[in-house]
PDB file of C-alpha atoms and ligand atoms in Angstrom:
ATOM      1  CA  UNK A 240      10.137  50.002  14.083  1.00  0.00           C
ATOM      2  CA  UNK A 241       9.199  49.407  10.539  1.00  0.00           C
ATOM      3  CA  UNK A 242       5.588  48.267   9.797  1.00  0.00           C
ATOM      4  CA  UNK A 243       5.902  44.637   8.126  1.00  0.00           C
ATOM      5  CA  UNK A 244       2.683  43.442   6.587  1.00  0.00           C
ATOM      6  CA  UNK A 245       2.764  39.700   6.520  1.00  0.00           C
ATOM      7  CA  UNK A 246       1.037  37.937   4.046  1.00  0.00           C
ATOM      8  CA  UNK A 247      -0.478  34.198   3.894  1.00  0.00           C
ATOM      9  CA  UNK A 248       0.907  32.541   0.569  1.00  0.00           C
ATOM     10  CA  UNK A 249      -1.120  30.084  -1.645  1.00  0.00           C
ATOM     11  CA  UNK A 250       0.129  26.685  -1.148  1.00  0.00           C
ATOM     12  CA  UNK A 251       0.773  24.845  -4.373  1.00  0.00           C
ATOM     13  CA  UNK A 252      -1.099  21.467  -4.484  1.00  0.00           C
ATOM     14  CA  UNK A 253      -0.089  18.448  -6.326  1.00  0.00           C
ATOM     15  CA  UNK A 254      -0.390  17.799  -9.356  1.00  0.00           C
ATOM     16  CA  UNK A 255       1.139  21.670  -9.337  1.00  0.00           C
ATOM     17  CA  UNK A 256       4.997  21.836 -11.804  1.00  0.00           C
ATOM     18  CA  UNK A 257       6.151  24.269  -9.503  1.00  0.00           C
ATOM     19  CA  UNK A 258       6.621  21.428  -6.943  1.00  0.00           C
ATOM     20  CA  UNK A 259       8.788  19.593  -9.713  1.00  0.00           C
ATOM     21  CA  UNK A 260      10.489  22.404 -10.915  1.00  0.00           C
ATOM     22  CA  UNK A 261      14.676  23.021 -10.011  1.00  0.00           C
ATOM     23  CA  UNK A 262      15.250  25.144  -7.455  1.00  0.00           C
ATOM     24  CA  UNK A 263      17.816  27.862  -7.292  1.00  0.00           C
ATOM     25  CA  UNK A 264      19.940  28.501  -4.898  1.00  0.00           C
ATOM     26  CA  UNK A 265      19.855  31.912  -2.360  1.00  0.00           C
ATOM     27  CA  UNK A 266      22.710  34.062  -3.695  1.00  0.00           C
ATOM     28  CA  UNK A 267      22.239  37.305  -1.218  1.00  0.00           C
ATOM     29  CA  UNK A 268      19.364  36.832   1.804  1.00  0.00           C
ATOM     30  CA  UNK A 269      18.178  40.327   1.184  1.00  0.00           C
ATOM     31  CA  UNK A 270      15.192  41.894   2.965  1.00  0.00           C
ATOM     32  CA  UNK A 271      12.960  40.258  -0.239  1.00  0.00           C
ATOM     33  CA  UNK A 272      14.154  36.928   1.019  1.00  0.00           C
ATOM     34  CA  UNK A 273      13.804  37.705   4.906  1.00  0.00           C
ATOM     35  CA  UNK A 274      10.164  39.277   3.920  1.00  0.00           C
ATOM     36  CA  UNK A 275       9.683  35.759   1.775  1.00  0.00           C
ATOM     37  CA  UNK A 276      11.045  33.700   4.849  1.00  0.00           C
ATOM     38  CA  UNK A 277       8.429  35.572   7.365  1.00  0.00           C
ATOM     39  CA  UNK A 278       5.538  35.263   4.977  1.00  0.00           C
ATOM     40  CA  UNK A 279       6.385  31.461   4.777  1.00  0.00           C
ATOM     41  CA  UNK A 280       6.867  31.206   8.252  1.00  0.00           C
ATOM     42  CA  UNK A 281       3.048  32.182   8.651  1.00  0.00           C
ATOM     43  CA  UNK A 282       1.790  30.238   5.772  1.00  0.00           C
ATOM     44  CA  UNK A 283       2.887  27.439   7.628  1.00  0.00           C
ATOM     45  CA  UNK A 284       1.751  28.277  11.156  1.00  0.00           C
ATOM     46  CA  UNK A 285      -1.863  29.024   9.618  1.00  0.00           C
ATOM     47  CA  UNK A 286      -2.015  25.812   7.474  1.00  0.00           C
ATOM     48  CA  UNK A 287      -0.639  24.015  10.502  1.00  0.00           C
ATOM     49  CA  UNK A 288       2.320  22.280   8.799  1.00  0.00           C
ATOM     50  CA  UNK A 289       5.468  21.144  10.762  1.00  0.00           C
ATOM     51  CA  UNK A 290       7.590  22.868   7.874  1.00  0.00           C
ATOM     52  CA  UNK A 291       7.446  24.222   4.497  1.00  0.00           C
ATOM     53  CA  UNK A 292       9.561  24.919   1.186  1.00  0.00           C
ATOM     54  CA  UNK A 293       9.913  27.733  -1.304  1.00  0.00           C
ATOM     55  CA  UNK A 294       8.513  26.353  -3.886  1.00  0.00           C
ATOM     56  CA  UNK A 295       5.295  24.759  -1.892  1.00  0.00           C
ATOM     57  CA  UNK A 296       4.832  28.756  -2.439  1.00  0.00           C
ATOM     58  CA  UNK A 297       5.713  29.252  -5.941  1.00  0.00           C
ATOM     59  CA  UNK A 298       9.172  30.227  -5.440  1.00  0.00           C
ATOM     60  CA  UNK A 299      11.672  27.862  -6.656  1.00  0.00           C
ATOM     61  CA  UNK A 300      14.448  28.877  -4.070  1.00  0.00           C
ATOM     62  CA  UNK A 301      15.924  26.446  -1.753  1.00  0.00           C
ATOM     63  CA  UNK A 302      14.903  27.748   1.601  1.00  0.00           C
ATOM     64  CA  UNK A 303      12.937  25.880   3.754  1.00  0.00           C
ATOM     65  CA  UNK A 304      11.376  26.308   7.307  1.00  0.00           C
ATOM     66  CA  UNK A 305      11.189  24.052  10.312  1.00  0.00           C
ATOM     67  CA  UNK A 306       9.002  23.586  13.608  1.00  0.00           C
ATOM     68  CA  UNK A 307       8.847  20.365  15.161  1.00  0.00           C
ATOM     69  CA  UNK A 308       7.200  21.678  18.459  1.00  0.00           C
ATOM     70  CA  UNK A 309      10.161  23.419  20.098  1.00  0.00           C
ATOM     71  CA  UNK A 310      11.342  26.238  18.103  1.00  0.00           C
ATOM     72  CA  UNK A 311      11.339  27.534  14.369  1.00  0.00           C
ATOM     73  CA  UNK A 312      13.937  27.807  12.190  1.00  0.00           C
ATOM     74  CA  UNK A 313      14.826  28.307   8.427  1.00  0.00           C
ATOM     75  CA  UNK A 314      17.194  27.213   6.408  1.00  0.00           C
ATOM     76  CA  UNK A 315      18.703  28.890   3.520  1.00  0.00           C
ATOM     77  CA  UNK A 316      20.744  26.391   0.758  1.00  0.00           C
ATOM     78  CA  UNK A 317      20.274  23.421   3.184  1.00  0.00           C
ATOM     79  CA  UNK A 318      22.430  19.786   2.396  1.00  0.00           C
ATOM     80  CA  UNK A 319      22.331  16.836   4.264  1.00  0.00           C
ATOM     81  CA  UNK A 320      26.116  16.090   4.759  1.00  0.00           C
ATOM     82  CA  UNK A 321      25.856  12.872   6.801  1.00  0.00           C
ATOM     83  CA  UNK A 322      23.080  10.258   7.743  1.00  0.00           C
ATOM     84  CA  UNK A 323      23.122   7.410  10.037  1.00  0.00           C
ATOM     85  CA  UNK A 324      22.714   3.576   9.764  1.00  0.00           C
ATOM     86  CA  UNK A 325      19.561   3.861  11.571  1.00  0.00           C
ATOM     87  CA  UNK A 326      16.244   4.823   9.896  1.00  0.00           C
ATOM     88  CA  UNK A 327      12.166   4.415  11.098  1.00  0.00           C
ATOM     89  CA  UNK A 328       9.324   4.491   9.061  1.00  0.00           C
ATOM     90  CA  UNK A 329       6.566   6.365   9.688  1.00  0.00           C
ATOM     91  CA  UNK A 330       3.793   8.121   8.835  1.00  0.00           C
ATOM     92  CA  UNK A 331       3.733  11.931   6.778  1.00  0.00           C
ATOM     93  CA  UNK A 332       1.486  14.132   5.722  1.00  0.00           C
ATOM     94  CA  UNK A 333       2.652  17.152   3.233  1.00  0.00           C
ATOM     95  CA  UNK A 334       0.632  21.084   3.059  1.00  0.00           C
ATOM     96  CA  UNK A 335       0.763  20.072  -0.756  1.00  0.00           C
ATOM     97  CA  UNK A 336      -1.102  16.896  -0.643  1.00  0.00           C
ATOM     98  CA  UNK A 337      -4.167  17.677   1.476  1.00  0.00           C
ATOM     99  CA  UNK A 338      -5.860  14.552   3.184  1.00  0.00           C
ATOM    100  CA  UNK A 339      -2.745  12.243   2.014  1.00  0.00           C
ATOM    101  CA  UNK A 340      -0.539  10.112   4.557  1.00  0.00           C
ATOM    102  CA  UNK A 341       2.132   8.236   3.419  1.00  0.00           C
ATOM    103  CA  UNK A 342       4.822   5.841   5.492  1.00  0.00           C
ATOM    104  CA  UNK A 343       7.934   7.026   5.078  1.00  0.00           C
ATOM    105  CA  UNK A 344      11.579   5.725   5.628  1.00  0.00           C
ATOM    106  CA  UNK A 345      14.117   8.130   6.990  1.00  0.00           C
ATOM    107  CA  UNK A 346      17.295   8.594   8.544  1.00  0.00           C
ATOM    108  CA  UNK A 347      17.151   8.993  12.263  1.00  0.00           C
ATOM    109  CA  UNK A 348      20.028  10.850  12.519  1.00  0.00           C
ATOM    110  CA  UNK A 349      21.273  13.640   9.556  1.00  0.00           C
ATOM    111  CA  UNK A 350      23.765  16.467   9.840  1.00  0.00           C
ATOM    112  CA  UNK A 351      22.966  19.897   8.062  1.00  0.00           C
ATOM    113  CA  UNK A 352      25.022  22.122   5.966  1.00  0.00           C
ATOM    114  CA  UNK A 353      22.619  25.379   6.013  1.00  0.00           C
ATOM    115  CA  UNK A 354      22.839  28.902   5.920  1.00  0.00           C
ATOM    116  CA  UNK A 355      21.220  30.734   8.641  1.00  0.00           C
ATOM    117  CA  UNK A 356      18.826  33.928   7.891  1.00  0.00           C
ATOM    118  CA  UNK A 357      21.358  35.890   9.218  1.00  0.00           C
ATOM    119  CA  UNK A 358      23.503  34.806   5.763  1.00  0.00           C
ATOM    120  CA  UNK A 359      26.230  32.909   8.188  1.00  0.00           C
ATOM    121  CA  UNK A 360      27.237  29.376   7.523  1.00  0.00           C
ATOM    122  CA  UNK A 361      25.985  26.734  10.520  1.00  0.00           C
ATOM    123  CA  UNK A 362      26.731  23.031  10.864  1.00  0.00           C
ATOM    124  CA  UNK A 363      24.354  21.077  12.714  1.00  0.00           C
ATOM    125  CA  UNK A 364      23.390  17.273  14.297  1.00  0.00           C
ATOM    126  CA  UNK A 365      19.767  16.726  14.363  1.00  0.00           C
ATOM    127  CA  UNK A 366      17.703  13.302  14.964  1.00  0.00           C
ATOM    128  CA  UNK A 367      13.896  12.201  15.464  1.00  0.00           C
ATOM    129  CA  UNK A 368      11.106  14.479  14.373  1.00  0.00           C
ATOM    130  CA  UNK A 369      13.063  17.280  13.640  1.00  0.00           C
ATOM    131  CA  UNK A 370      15.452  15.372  11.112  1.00  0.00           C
ATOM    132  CA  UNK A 371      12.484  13.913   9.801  1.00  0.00           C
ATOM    133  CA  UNK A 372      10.995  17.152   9.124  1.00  0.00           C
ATOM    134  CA  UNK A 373      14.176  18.570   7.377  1.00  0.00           C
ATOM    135  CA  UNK A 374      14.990  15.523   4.905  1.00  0.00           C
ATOM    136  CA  UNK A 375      11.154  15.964   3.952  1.00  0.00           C
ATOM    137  CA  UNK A 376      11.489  19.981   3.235  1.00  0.00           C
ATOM    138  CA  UNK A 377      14.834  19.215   1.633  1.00  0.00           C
ATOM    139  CA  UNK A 378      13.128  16.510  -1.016  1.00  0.00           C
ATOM    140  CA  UNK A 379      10.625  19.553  -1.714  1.00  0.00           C
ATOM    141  CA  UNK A 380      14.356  21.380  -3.212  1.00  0.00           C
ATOM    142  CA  UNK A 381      15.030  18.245  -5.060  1.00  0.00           C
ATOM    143  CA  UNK A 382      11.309  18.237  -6.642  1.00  0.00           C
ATOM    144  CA  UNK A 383      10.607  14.976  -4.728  1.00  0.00           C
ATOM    145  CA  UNK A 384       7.312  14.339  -2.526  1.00  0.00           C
ATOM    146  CA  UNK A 385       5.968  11.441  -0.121  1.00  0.00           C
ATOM    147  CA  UNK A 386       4.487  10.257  -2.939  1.00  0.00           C
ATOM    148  CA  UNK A 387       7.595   9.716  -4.789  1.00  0.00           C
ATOM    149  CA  UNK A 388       8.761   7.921  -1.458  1.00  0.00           C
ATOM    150  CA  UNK A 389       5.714   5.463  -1.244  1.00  0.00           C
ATOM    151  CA  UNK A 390       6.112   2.065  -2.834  1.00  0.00           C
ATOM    152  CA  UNK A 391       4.411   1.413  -6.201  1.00  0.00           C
ATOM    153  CA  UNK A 392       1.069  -0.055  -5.187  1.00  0.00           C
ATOM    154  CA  UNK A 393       0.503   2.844  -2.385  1.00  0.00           C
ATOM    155  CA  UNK A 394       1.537   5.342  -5.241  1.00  0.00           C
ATOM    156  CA  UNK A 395      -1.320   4.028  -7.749  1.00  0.00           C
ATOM    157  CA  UNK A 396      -3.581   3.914  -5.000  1.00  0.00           C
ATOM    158  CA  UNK A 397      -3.466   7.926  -3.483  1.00  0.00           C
ATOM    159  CA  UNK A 398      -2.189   8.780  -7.375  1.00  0.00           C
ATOM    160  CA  UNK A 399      -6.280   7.615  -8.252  1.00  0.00           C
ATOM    161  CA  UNK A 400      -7.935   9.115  -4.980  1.00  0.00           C
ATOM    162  CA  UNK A 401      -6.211  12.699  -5.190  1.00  0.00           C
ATOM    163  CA  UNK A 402      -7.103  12.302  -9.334  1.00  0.00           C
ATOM    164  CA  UNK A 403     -10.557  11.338  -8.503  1.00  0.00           C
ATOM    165  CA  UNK A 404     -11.058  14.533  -6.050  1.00  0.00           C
ATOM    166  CA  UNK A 405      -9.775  16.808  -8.900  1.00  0.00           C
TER     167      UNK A 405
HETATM  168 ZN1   ZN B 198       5.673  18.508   2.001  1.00  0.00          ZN
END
């Protein structure tokens, strides 16, 4: 039984470039990665978040990780292979942009082309909160936030309240 030191990460905030940066995809999940995926796993717990990307941490991998009340999970190269008709609006919040909520539109219903930590390919169905959760981690790989989600006007107005706190 190895001792593993876990570490809390620093959460980049908006207006940060990582968050808009490309991110790479995970060629080997080596014990750097699993050490990575652990660290973020906390980061999130302590911060309270639902879920969290790499490069919400400064690393510009795709690998994300998932709670939405039942069990955690991460994801390593996630893709969103199918969607359904149906989608709901509703409210988000994101670790990156403290204090913000913005109404989103998802799908209800997504299915997942991942990687699991252990390196093996999984397929998966997934609706509700938890495919809510995943299609807003998986815009973090693409460089995309809530904000980039809102409609103009609610852009402007949290664009000039998270400027004015700055
Ligand atoms: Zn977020």
């Amino acid at each position: 039984f190895g001792f593993f030191k876990i570490m809390l990460l620093k959460i980049e905030k908006y207006p940060s470039k990582i968050l808009l940066k490309p991110n790479q995809k995970v060629e080997v999940i080596d014990e750097k990665i699993k050490k990575l995926i652990s660290d973020m796993e906390e980061t999130m717990y302590a911060a309270e978040g639902r879920g969290l990307a790499a490069p919400q941490v400064g690393v510009n991998l795709q690998i994300i990780v998932v709670d939405s009340g039942d069990k955690l999970q991460a994801f390593v190269n996630p893709e969103i292979i199918k969607t359904s008709k149906k989608s709901e609006i509703m409210e988000e919040g994101c670790l990156s942009l403290p204090g913000i909520e913005v109404k989103v539109k998802r799908f209800w219903q997504i299915e997942v082309k991942t990687l699991n930590i252990e390196g093996k390919e999984i397929k998966f169905k997934t609706e509700g909160l938890l495919a809510r959760i995943i299609q807003h981690e998986i815009d973090h790989l693409n460089g995309k936030l809530i904000l980039d989600r809102a409609n103009l006007f609610t852009r402007r107005k949290i664009i000039k309240k998270l400027t004015n706190k700055i």
